[in-house]
XYZ file of C-alpha atoms in Angstrom:
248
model
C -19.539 2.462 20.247
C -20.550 0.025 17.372
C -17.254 -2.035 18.280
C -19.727 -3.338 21.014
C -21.464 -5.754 18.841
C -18.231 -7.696 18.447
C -16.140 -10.048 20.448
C -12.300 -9.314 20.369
C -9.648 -11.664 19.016
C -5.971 -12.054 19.888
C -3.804 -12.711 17.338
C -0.348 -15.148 18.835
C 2.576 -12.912 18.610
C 5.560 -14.051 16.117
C 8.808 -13.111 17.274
C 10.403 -14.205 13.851
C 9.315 -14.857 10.246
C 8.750 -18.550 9.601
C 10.268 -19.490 5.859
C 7.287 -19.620 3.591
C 5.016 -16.838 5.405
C 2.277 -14.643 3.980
C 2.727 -11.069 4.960
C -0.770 -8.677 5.130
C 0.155 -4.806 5.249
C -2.166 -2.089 5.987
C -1.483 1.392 4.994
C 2.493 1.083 4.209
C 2.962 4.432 3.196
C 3.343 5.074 7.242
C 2.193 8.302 8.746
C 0.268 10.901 6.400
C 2.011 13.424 8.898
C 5.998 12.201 8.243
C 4.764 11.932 4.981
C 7.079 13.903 2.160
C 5.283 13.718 -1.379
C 8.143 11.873 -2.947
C 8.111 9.140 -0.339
C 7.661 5.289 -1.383
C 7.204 2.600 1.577
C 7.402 3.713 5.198
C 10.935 2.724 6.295
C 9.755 0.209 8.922
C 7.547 -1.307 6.216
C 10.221 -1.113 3.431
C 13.125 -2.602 5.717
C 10.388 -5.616 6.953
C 9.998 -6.258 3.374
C 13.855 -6.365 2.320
C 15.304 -7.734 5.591
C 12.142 -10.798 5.164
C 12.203 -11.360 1.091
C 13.749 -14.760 1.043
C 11.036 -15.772 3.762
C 8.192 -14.833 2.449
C 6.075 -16.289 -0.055
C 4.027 -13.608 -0.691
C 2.760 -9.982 0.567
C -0.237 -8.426 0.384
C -0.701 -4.893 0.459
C -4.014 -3.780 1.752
C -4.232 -0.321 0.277
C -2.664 3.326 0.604
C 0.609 1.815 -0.386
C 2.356 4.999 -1.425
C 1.124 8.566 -0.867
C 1.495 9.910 -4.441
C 1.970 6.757 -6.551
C 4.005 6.964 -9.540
C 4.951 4.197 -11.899
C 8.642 4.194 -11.052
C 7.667 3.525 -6.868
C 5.391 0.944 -8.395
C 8.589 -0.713 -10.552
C 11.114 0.647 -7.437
C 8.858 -1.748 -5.532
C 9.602 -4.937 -7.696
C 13.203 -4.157 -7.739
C 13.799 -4.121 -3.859
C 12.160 -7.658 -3.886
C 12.834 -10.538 -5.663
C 11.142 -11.880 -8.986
C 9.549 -14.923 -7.222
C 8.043 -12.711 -4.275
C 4.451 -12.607 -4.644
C 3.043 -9.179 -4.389
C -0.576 -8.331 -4.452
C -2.436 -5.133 -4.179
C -6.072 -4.716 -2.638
C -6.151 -1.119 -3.720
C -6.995 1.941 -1.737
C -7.996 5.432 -2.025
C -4.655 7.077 -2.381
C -3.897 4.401 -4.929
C -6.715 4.078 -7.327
C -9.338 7.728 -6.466
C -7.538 9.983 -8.482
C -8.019 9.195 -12.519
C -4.015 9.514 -13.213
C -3.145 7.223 -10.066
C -5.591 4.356 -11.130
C -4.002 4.645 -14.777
C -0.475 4.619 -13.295
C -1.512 1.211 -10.894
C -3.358 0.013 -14.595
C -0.038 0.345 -16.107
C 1.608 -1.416 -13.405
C 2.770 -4.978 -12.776
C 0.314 -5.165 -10.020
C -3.086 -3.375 -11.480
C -3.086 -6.012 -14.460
C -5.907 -7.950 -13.148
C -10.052 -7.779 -12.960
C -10.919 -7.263 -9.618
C -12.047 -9.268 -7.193
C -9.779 -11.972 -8.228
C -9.007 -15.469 -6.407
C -5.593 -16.838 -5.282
C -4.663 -19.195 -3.033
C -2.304 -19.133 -0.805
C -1.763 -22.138 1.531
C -4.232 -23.484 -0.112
C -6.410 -21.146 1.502
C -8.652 -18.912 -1.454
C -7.690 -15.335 -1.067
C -10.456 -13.085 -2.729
C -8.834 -9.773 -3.617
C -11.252 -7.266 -3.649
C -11.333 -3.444 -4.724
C -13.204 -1.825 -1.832
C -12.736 1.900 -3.448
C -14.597 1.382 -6.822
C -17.238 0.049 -4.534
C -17.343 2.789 -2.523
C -16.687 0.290 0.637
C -19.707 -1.838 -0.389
C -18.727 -5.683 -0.531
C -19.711 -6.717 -4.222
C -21.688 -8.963 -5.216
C -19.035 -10.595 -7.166
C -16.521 -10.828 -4.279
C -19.702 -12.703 -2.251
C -20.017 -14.858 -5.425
C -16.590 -16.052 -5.402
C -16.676 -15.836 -1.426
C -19.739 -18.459 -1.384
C -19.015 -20.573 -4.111
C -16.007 -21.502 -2.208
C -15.652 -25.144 -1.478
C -13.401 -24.239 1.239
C -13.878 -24.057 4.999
C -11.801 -20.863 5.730
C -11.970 -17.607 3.251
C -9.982 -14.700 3.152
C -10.903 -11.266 2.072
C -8.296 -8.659 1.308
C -9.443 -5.431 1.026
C -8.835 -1.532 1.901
C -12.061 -0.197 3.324
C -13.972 -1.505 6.037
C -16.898 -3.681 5.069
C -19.463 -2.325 7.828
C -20.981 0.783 9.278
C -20.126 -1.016 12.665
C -16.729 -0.766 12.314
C -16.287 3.016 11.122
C -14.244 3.908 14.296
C -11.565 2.177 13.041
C -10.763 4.139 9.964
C -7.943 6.747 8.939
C -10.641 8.242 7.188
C -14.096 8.154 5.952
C -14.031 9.725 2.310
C -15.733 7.992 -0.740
C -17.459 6.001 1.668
C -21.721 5.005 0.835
C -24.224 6.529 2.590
C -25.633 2.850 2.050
C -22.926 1.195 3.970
C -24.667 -1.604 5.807
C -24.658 -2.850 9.900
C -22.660 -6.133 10.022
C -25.864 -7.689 10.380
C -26.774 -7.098 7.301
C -22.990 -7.679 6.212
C -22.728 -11.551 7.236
C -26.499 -12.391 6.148
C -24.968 -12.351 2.653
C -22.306 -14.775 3.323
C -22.466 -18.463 3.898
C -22.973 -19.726 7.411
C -20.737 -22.267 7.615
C -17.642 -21.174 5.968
C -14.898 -18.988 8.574
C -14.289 -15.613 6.545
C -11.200 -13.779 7.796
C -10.926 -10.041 6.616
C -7.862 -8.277 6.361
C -8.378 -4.912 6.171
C -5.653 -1.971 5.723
C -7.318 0.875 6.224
C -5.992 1.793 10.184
C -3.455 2.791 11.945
C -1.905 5.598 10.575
C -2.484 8.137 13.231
C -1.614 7.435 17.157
C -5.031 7.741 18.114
C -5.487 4.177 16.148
C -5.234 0.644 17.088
C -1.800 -0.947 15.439
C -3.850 -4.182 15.078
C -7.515 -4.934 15.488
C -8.764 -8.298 15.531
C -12.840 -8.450 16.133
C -15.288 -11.488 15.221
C -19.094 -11.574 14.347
C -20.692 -14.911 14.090
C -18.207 -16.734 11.434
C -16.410 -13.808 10.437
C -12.949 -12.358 11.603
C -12.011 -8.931 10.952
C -8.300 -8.654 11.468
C -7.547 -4.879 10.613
C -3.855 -2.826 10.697
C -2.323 -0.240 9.164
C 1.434 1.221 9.604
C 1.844 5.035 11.221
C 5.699 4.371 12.011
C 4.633 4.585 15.165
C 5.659 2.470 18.201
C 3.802 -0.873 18.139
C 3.491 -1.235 13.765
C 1.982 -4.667 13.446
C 1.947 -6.783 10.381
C -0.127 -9.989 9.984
C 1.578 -13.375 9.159
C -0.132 -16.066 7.620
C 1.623 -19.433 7.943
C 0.415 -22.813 7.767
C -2.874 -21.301 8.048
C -2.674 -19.638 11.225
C -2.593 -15.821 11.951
C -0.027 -13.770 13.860
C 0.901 -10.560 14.234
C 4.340 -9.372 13.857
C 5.928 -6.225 15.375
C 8.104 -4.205 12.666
């Protein structure tokens, strides 16, 4: 398979969420299968979040974060948390592909901003990027801000997969390019001396799936999960930093 062009990463394993941690979640809908149309978080995802609030500082969902959205799961969302929670969104397809869902995450605390956009979080700059209006393409504006970073570590939140390379690892392939590049191509855009870690939510829901898939290329780390409330549903911590996944 593609996978072969990349070496594999371990992630430490966190047996507890350190105050002040960054949560990354893939896919927290849970499994399309369990799936019931009026469903908001998976419960595993939803009870990481609620048991966890005072802890973290912020979470980041990487796309597919409800099956059907609706304005009140987006609000229901807010509620179960607390004000100062951070919560962004790196949309994906079952968020934003269908016209009334994108106007409903529009509408939404969360969909108020131009995308990509730049945070930081532990002082590390967090590009959020919208990889469905860019049919999985990495635009040029997200490379922009990625390169014009005066930082030595990047991270890129997104939904979709960046690279042709890396297809294998999807829950699915729709509104994908027929132009999507090799990763190759992929890091020959980005700076050479600057660490890019991707965090990618677009995995994992189905058994046949990886819970967690960390894989470098040259300077860049592809760090990829997804919940199927199945066995083994990994979140990724950020903390001082470092990277770990976290078992929910």
């Amino acid at each position: 398979s593609d996978l072969k062009k990349f070496a594999t990463c371990n992630l430490p394993q966190s047996f507890e969420v350190i105050d002040n941690s960054h949560a990354f979640i893939g896919h927290a809908y849970g499994s399309p299968r369990k799936m019931k149309r009026n469903n908001g978080l998976a419960k595993n995802a939803m009870e990481f979040i609620t048991n966890n609030k005072s802890k973290l500082g912020s979470v980041t969902f990487t796309g597919d974060v409800f099956s059907s959205p609706s304005l009140d799961k987006w609000k229901s969302l807010r509620q179960k948390t607390t004000d100062n929670l951070k919560i962004f969104v790196a949309p994906g397809n079952s968020d934003i592909q269908r016209l009334d869902s994108r106007d409903v995450f529009q509408i939404s605390e969360f969909g108020q901003q131009e995308y990509p956009f730049l945070e930081y979080l532990d002082n590390i700059p967090v590009i959020f990027e919208d990889s469905i209006s860019n049919s999985w393409e990495v635009s040029n504006a997200t490379i922009e801000l990625a390169n014009n970073s005066d930082s030595k570590v990047v991270i890129i939140a997104r939904h979709n997969l960046p690279s042709s390379d890396l297809l294998s690892l999807a829950n699915s392939k729709s509104g994908k390019s027929p132009n999507l590049g090799t990763i190759e191509k992929l890091v020959q855009r980005f700076d050479k001396d600057t660490f890019f870690y991707w965090m990618i939510g677009d995995s994992g829901a189905f058994p046949h799936l990886p819970r967690l898939s960390c894989l470098t290329f040259k300077n860049h780390t592809f760090i990829v999960n997804g919940i199927g409330e199945l066995p083994g549903d990994t979140v990724v911590l950020l903390h001082k930093g470092k990277f770990y996944e976290y078992e929910i």
